[in-house]
PDB file of C-alpha atoms and ligand atoms in Angstrom:
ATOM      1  CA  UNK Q   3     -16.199 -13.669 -10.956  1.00 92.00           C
ATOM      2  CA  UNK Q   4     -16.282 -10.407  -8.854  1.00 98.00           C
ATOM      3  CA  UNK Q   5     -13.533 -10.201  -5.543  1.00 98.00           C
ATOM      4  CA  UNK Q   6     -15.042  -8.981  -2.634  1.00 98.00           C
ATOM      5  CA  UNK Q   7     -12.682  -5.903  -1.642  1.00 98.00           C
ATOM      6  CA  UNK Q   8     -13.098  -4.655   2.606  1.00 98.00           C
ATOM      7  CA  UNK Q   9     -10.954  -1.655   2.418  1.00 98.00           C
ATOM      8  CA  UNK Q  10     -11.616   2.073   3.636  1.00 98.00           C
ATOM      9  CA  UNK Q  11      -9.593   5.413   2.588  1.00 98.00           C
ATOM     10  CA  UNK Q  12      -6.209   4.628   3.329  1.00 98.00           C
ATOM     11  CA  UNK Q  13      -2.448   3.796   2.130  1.00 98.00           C
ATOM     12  CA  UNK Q  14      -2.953   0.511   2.571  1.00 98.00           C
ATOM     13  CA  UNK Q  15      -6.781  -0.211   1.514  1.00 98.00           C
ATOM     14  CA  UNK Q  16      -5.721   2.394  -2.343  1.00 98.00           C
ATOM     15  CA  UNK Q  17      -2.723  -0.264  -2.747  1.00 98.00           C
ATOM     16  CA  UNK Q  18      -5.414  -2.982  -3.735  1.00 99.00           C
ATOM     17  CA  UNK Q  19      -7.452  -1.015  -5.561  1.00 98.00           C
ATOM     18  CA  UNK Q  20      -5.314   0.256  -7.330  1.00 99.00           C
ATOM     19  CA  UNK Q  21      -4.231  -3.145  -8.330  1.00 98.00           C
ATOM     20  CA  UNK Q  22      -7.640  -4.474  -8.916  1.00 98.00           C
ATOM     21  CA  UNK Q  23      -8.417  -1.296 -11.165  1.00 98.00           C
ATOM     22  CA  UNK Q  24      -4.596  -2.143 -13.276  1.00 98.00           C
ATOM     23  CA  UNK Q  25      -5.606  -6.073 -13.721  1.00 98.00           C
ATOM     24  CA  UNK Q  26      -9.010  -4.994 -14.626  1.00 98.00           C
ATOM     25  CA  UNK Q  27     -10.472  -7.286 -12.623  1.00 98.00           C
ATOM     26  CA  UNK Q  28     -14.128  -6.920 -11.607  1.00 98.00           C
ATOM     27  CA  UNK Q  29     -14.623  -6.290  -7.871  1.00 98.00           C
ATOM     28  CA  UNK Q  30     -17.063  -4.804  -5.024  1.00 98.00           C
ATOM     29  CA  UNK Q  31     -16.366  -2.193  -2.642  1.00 98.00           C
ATOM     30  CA  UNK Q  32     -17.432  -3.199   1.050  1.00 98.00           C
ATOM     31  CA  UNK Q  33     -16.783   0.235   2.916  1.00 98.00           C
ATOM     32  CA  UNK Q  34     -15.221  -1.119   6.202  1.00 98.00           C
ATOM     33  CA  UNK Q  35     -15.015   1.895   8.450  1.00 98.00           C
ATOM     34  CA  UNK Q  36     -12.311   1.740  10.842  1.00 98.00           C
ATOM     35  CA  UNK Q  37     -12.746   5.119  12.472  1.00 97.00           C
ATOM     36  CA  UNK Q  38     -16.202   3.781  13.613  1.00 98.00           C
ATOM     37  CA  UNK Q  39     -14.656   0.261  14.623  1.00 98.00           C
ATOM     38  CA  UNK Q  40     -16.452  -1.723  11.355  1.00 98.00           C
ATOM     39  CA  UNK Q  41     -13.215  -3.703  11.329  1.00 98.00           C
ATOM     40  CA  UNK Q  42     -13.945  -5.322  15.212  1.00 98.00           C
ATOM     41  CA  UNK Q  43     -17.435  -6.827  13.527  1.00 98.00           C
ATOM     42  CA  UNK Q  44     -17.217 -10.004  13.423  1.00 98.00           C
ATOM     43  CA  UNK Q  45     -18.322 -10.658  10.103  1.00 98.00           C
ATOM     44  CA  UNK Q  46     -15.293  -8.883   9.242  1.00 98.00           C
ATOM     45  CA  UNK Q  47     -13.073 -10.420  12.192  1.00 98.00           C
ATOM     46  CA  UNK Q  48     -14.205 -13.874  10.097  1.00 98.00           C
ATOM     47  CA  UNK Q  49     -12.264 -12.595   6.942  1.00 98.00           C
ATOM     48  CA  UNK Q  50      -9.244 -11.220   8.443  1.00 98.00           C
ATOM     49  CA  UNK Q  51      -8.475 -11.790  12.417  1.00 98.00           C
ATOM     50  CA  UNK Q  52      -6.231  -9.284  12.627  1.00 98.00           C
ATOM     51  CA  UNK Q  53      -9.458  -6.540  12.439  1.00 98.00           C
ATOM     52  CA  UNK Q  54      -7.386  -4.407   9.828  1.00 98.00           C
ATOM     53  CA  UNK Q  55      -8.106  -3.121   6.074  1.00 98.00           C
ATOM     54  CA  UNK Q  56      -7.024  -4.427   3.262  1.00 98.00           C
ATOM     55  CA  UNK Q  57      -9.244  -7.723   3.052  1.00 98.00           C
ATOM     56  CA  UNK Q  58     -10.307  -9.837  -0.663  1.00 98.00           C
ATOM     57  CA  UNK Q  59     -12.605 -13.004  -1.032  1.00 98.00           C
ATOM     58  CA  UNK Q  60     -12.196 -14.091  -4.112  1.00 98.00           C
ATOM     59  CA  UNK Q  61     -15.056 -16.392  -4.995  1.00 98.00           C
ATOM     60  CA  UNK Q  62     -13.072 -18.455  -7.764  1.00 96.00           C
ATOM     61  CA  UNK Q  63      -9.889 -18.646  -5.702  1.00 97.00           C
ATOM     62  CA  UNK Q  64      -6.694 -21.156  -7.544  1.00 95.00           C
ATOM     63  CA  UNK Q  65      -8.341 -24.645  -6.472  1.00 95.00           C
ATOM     64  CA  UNK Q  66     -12.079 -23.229  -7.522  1.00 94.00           C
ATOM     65  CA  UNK Q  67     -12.969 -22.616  -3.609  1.00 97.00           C
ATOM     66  CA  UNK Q  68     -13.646 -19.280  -2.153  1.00 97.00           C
ATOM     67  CA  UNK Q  69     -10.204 -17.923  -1.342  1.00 98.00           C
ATOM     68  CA  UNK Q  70     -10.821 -15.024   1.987  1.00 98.00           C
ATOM     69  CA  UNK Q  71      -6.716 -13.424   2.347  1.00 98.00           C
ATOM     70  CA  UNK Q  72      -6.079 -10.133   4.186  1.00 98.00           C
ATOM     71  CA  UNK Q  73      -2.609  -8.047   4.392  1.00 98.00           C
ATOM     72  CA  UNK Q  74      -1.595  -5.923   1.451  1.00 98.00           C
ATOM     73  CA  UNK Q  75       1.507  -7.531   0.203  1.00 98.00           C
ATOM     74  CA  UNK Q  76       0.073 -11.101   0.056  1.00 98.00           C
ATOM     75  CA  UNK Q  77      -3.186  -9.836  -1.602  1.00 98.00           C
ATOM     76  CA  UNK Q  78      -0.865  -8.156  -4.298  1.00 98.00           C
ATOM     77  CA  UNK Q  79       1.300 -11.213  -4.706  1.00 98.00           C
ATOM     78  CA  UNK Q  80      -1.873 -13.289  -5.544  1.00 98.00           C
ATOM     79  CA  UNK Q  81      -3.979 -10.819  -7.472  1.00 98.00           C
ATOM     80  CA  UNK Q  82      -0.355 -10.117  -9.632  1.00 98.00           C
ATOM     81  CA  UNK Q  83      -0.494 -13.936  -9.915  1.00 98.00           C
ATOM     82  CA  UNK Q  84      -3.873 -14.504 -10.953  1.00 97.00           C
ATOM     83  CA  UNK Q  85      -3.678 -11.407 -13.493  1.00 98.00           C
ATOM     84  CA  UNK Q  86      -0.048 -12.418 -14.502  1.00 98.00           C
ATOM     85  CA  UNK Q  87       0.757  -8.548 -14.803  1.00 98.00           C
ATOM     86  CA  UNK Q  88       2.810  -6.490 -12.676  1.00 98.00           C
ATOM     87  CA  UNK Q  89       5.308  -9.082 -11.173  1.00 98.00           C
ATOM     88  CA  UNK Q  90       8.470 -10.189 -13.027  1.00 97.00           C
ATOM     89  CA  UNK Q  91       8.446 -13.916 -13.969  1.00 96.00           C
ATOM     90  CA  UNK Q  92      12.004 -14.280 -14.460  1.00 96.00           C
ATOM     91  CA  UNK Q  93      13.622 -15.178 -10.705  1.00 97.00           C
ATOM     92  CA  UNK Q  94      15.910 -12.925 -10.440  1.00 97.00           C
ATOM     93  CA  UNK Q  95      13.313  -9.715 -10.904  1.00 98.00           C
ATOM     94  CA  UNK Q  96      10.241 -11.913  -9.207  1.00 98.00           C
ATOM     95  CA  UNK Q  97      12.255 -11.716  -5.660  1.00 98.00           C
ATOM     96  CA  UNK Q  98      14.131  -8.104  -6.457  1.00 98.00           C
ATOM     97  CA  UNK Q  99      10.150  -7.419  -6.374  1.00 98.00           C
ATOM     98  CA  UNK Q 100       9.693  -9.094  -3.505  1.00 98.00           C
ATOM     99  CA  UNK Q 101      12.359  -7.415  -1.586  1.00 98.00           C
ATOM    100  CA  UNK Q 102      11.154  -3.857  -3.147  1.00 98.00           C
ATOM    101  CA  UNK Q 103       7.506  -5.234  -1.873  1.00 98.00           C
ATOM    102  CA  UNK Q 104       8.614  -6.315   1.632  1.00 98.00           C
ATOM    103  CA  UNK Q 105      10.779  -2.919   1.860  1.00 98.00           C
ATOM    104  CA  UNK Q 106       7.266  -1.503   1.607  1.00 98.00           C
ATOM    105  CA  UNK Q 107       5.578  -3.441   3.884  1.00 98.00           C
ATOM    106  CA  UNK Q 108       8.552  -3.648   6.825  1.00 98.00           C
ATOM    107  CA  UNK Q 109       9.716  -0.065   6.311  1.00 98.00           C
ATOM    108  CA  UNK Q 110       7.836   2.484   4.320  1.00 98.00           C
ATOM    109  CA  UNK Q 111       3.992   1.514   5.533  1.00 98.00           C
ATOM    110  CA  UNK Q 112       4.705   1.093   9.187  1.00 98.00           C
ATOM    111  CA  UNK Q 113       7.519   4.038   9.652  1.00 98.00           C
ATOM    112  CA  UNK Q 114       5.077   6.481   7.311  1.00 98.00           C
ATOM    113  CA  UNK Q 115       2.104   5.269   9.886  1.00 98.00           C
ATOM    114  CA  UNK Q 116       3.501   5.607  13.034  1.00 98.00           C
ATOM    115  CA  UNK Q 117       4.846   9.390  11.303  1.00 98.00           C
ATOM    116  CA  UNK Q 118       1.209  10.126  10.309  1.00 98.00           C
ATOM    117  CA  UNK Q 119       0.155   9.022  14.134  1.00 98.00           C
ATOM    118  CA  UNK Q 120       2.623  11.245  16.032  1.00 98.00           C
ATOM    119  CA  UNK Q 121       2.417  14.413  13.566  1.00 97.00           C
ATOM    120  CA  UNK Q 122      -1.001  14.355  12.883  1.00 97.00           C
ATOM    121  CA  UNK Q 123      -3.121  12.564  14.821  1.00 96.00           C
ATOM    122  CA  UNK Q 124      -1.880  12.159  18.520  1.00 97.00           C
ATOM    123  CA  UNK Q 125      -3.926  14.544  20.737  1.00 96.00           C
ATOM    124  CA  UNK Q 126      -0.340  14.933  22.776  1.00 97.00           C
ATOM    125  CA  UNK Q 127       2.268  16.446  20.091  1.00 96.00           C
ATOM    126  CA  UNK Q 128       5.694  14.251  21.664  1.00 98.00           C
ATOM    127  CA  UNK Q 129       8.303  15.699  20.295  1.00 98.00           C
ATOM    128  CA  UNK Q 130      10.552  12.604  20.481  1.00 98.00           C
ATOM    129  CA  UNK Q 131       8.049  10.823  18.293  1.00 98.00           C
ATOM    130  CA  UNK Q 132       7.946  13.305  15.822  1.00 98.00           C
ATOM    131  CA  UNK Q 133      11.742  13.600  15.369  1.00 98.00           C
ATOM    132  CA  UNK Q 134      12.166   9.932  14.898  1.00 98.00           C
ATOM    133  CA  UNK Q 135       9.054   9.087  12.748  1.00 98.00           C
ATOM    134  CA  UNK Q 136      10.287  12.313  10.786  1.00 98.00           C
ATOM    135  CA  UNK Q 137      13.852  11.547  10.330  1.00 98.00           C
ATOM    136  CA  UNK Q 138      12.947   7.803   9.400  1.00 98.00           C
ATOM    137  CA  UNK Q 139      10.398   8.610   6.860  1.00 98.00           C
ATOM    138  CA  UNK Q 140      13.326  10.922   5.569  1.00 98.00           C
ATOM    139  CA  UNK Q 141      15.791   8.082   5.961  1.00 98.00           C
ATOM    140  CA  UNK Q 142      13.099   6.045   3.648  1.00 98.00           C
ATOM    141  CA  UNK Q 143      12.878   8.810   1.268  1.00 98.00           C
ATOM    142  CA  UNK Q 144      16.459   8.944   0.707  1.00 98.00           C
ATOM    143  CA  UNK Q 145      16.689   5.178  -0.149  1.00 98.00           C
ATOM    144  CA  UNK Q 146      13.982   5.424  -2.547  1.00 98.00           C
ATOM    145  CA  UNK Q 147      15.424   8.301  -4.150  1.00 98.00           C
ATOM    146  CA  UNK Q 148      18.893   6.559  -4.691  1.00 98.00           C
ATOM    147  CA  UNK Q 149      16.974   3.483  -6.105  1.00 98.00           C
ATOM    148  CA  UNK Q 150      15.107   5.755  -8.144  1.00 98.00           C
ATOM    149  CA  UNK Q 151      18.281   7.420  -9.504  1.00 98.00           C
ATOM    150  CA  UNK Q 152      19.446   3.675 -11.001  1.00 98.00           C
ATOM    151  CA  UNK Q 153      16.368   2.390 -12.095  1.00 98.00           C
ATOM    152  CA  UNK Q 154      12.721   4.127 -13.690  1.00 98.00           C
ATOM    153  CA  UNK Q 155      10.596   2.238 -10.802  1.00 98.00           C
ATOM    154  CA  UNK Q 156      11.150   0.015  -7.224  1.00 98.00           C
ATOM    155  CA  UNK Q 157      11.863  -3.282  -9.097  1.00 98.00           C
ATOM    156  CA  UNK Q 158      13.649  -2.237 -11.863  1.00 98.00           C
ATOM    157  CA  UNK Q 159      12.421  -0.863 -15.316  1.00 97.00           C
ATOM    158  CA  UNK Q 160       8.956  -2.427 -14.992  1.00 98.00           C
ATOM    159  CA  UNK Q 161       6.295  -0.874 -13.237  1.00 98.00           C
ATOM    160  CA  UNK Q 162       5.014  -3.387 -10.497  1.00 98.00           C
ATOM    161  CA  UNK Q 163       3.457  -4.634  -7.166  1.00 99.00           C
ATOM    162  CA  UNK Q 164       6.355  -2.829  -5.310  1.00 99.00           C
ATOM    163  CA  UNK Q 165       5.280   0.633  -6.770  1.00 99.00           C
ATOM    164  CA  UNK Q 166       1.949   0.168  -6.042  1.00 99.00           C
ATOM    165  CA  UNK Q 167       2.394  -1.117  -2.692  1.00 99.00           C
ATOM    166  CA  UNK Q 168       4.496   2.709  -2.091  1.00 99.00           C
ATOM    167  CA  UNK Q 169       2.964   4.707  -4.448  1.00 98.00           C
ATOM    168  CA  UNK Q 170      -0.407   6.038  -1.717  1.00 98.00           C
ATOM    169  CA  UNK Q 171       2.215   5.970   0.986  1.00 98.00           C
ATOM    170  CA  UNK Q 172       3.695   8.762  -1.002  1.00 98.00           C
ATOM    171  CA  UNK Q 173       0.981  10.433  -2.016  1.00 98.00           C
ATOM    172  CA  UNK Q 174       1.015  11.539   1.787  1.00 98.00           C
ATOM    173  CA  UNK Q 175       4.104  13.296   2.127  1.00 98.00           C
ATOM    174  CA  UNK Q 176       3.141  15.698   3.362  1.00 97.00           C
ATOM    175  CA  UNK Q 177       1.997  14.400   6.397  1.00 97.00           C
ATOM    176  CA  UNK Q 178       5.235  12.768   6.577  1.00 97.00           C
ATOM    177  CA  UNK Q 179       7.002  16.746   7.073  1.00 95.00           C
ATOM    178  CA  UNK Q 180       8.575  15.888   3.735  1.00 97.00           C
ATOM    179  CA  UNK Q 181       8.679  17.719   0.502  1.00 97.00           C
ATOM    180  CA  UNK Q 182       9.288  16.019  -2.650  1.00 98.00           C
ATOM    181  CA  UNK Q 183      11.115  18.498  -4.249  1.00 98.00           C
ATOM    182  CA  UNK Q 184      13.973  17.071  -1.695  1.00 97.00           C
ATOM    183  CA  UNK Q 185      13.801  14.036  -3.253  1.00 98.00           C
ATOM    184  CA  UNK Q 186      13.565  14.516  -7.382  1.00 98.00           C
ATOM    185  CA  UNK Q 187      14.219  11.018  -8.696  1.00 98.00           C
ATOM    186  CA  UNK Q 188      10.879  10.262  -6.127  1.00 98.00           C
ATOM    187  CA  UNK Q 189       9.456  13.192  -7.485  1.00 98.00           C
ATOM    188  CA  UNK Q 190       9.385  11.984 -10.671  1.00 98.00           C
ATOM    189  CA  UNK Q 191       8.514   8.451 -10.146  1.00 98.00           C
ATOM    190  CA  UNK Q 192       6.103   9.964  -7.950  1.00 98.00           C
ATOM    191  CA  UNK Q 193       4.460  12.282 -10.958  1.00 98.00           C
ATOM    192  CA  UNK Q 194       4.357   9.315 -13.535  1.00 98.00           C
ATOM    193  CA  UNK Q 195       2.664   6.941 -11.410  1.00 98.00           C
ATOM    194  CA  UNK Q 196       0.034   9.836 -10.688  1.00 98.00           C
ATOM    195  CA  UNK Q 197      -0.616  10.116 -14.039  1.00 98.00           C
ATOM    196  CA  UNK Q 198      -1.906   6.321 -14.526  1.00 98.00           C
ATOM    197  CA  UNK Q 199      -5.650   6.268 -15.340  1.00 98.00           C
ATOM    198  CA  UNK Q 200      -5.809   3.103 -13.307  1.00 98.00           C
ATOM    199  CA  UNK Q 201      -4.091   4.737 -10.225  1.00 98.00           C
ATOM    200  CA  UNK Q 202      -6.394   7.400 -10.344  1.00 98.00           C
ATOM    201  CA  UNK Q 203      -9.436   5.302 -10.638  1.00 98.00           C
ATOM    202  CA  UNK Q 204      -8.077   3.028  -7.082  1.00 98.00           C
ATOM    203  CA  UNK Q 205      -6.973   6.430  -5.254  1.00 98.00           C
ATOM    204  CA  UNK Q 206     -10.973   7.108  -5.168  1.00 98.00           C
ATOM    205  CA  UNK Q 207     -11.894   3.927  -3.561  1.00 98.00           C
ATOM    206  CA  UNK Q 208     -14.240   4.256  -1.750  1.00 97.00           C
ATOM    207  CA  UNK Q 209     -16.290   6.627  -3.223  1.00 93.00           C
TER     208      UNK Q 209
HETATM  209  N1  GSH X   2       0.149  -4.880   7.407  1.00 57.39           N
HETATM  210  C1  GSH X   2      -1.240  -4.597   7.162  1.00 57.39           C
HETATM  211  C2  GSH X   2      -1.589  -3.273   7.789  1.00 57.39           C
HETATM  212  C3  GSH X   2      -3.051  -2.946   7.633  1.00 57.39           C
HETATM  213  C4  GSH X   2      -3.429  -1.705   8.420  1.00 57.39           C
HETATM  214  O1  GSH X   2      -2.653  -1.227   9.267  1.00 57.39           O
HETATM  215  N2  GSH X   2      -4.620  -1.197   8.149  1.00 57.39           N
HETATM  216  C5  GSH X   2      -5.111  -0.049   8.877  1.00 57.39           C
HETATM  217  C6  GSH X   2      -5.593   1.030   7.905  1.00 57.39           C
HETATM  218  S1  GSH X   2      -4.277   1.558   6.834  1.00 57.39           S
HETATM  219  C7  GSH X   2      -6.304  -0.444   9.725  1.00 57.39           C
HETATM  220  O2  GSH X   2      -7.135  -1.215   9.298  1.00 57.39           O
HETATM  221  N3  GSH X   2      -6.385   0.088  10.951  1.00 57.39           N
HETATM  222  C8  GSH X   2      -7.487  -0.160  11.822  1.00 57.39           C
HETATM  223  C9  GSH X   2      -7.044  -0.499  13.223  1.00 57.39           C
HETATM  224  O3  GSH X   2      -5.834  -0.570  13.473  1.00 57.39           O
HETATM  225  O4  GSH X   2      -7.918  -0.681  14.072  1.00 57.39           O
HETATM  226  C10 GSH X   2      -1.490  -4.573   5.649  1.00 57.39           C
HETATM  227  O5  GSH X   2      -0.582  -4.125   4.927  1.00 57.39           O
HETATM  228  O6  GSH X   2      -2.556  -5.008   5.186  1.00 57.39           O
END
């Protein structure tokens, strides 16, 4: 049966399209435009309270009901579930996922977004902001890039939920300030998840 997928062009809204378009799993595009305040309508507000992109229904949710679930990391926990790709069954890797996943969602997504906010989008440039969102989404960077130096992705050698949750985070570097050539174990993480059809295919969402 086909999820129902509110999303709009951003980090967060690519992660689950991306992961829908990996799974295969057939799905419809509602275009949910938050610059225009789509997410405060509250046919939307009924699906996720929290008036933000990512949202899923899935019609044939685990007990056969309708299943409505909104932020990114718990939408790619259940679609990984429901697929049974890209999430390690064995414990150990499952939660070394998790904690790759929740690095994501705690660190990368909310330091990178208050980054993009200050450098790009404030109409006052503060340069307090700037220097701190800068120098964390460095920080960030720098962790990756040492995890990347031990292991071919986030979790380990598998490609997973915790790269995809990172991977259109990334893809706007620059409007972190950083260059990737400072970080070449990112870099080339970075260039191999590019090169996934699939990843290409949930970058465009929505057309
Ligand atoms: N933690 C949430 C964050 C979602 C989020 O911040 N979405 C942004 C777009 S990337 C949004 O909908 N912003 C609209 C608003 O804040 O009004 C998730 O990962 O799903």
């Amino acid at each position: 049966m086909t999820i129902e997928l509110y999303t709009w062009g951003t980090p967060n809204g690519r992660k689950v399209s991306i992961m829908l378009e990996e799974c295969a799993l057939p799905y419809r595009v509602h275009k949910i435009d938050i610059g225009k305040g789509d997410q405060f309508k509250p046919e939307f507000v009924a699906i996720n309270p929290n008036s933000k992109i990512p949202a899923i229904v899935d019609p044939d949710g685990p007990d056969g009901r309708p299943l409505p679930l909104f932020e990114s990391g718990a939408i790619l926990i259940y679609l990984a579930e429901k697929a049974g790709k890209l999430c390690a069954t064995d414990p150990r890797a499952r939660h070394t996922t998790y904690q790759w996943l929740m690095f994501q969602m705690g660190g990368v997504g909310p330091m990178f977004g208050q980054a993009h906010h200050f450098m790009r989008f404030a109409p006052e440039k503060i340069p307090y902001a700037i220097e701190r969102y800068g120098k964390e989404a460095k920080r960030l960077y720098g962790v990756m890039d040492r995890r990347l130096g031990a292991a071919a992705h986030l979790a380990g050698d598998a490609y997973s939920i915790a790269d995809i949750a990172t991977y259109p985070w990334a893809a706007r570097h620059e409007w972190q300030g950083v260059s990737l050539g400072e970080f070449p174990n990112v870099k080339r993480w970075f260039e191999a998840i590019a090169a996934r059809p699939a990843v290409a295919r949930g970058m465009a969402v929505p057309a």
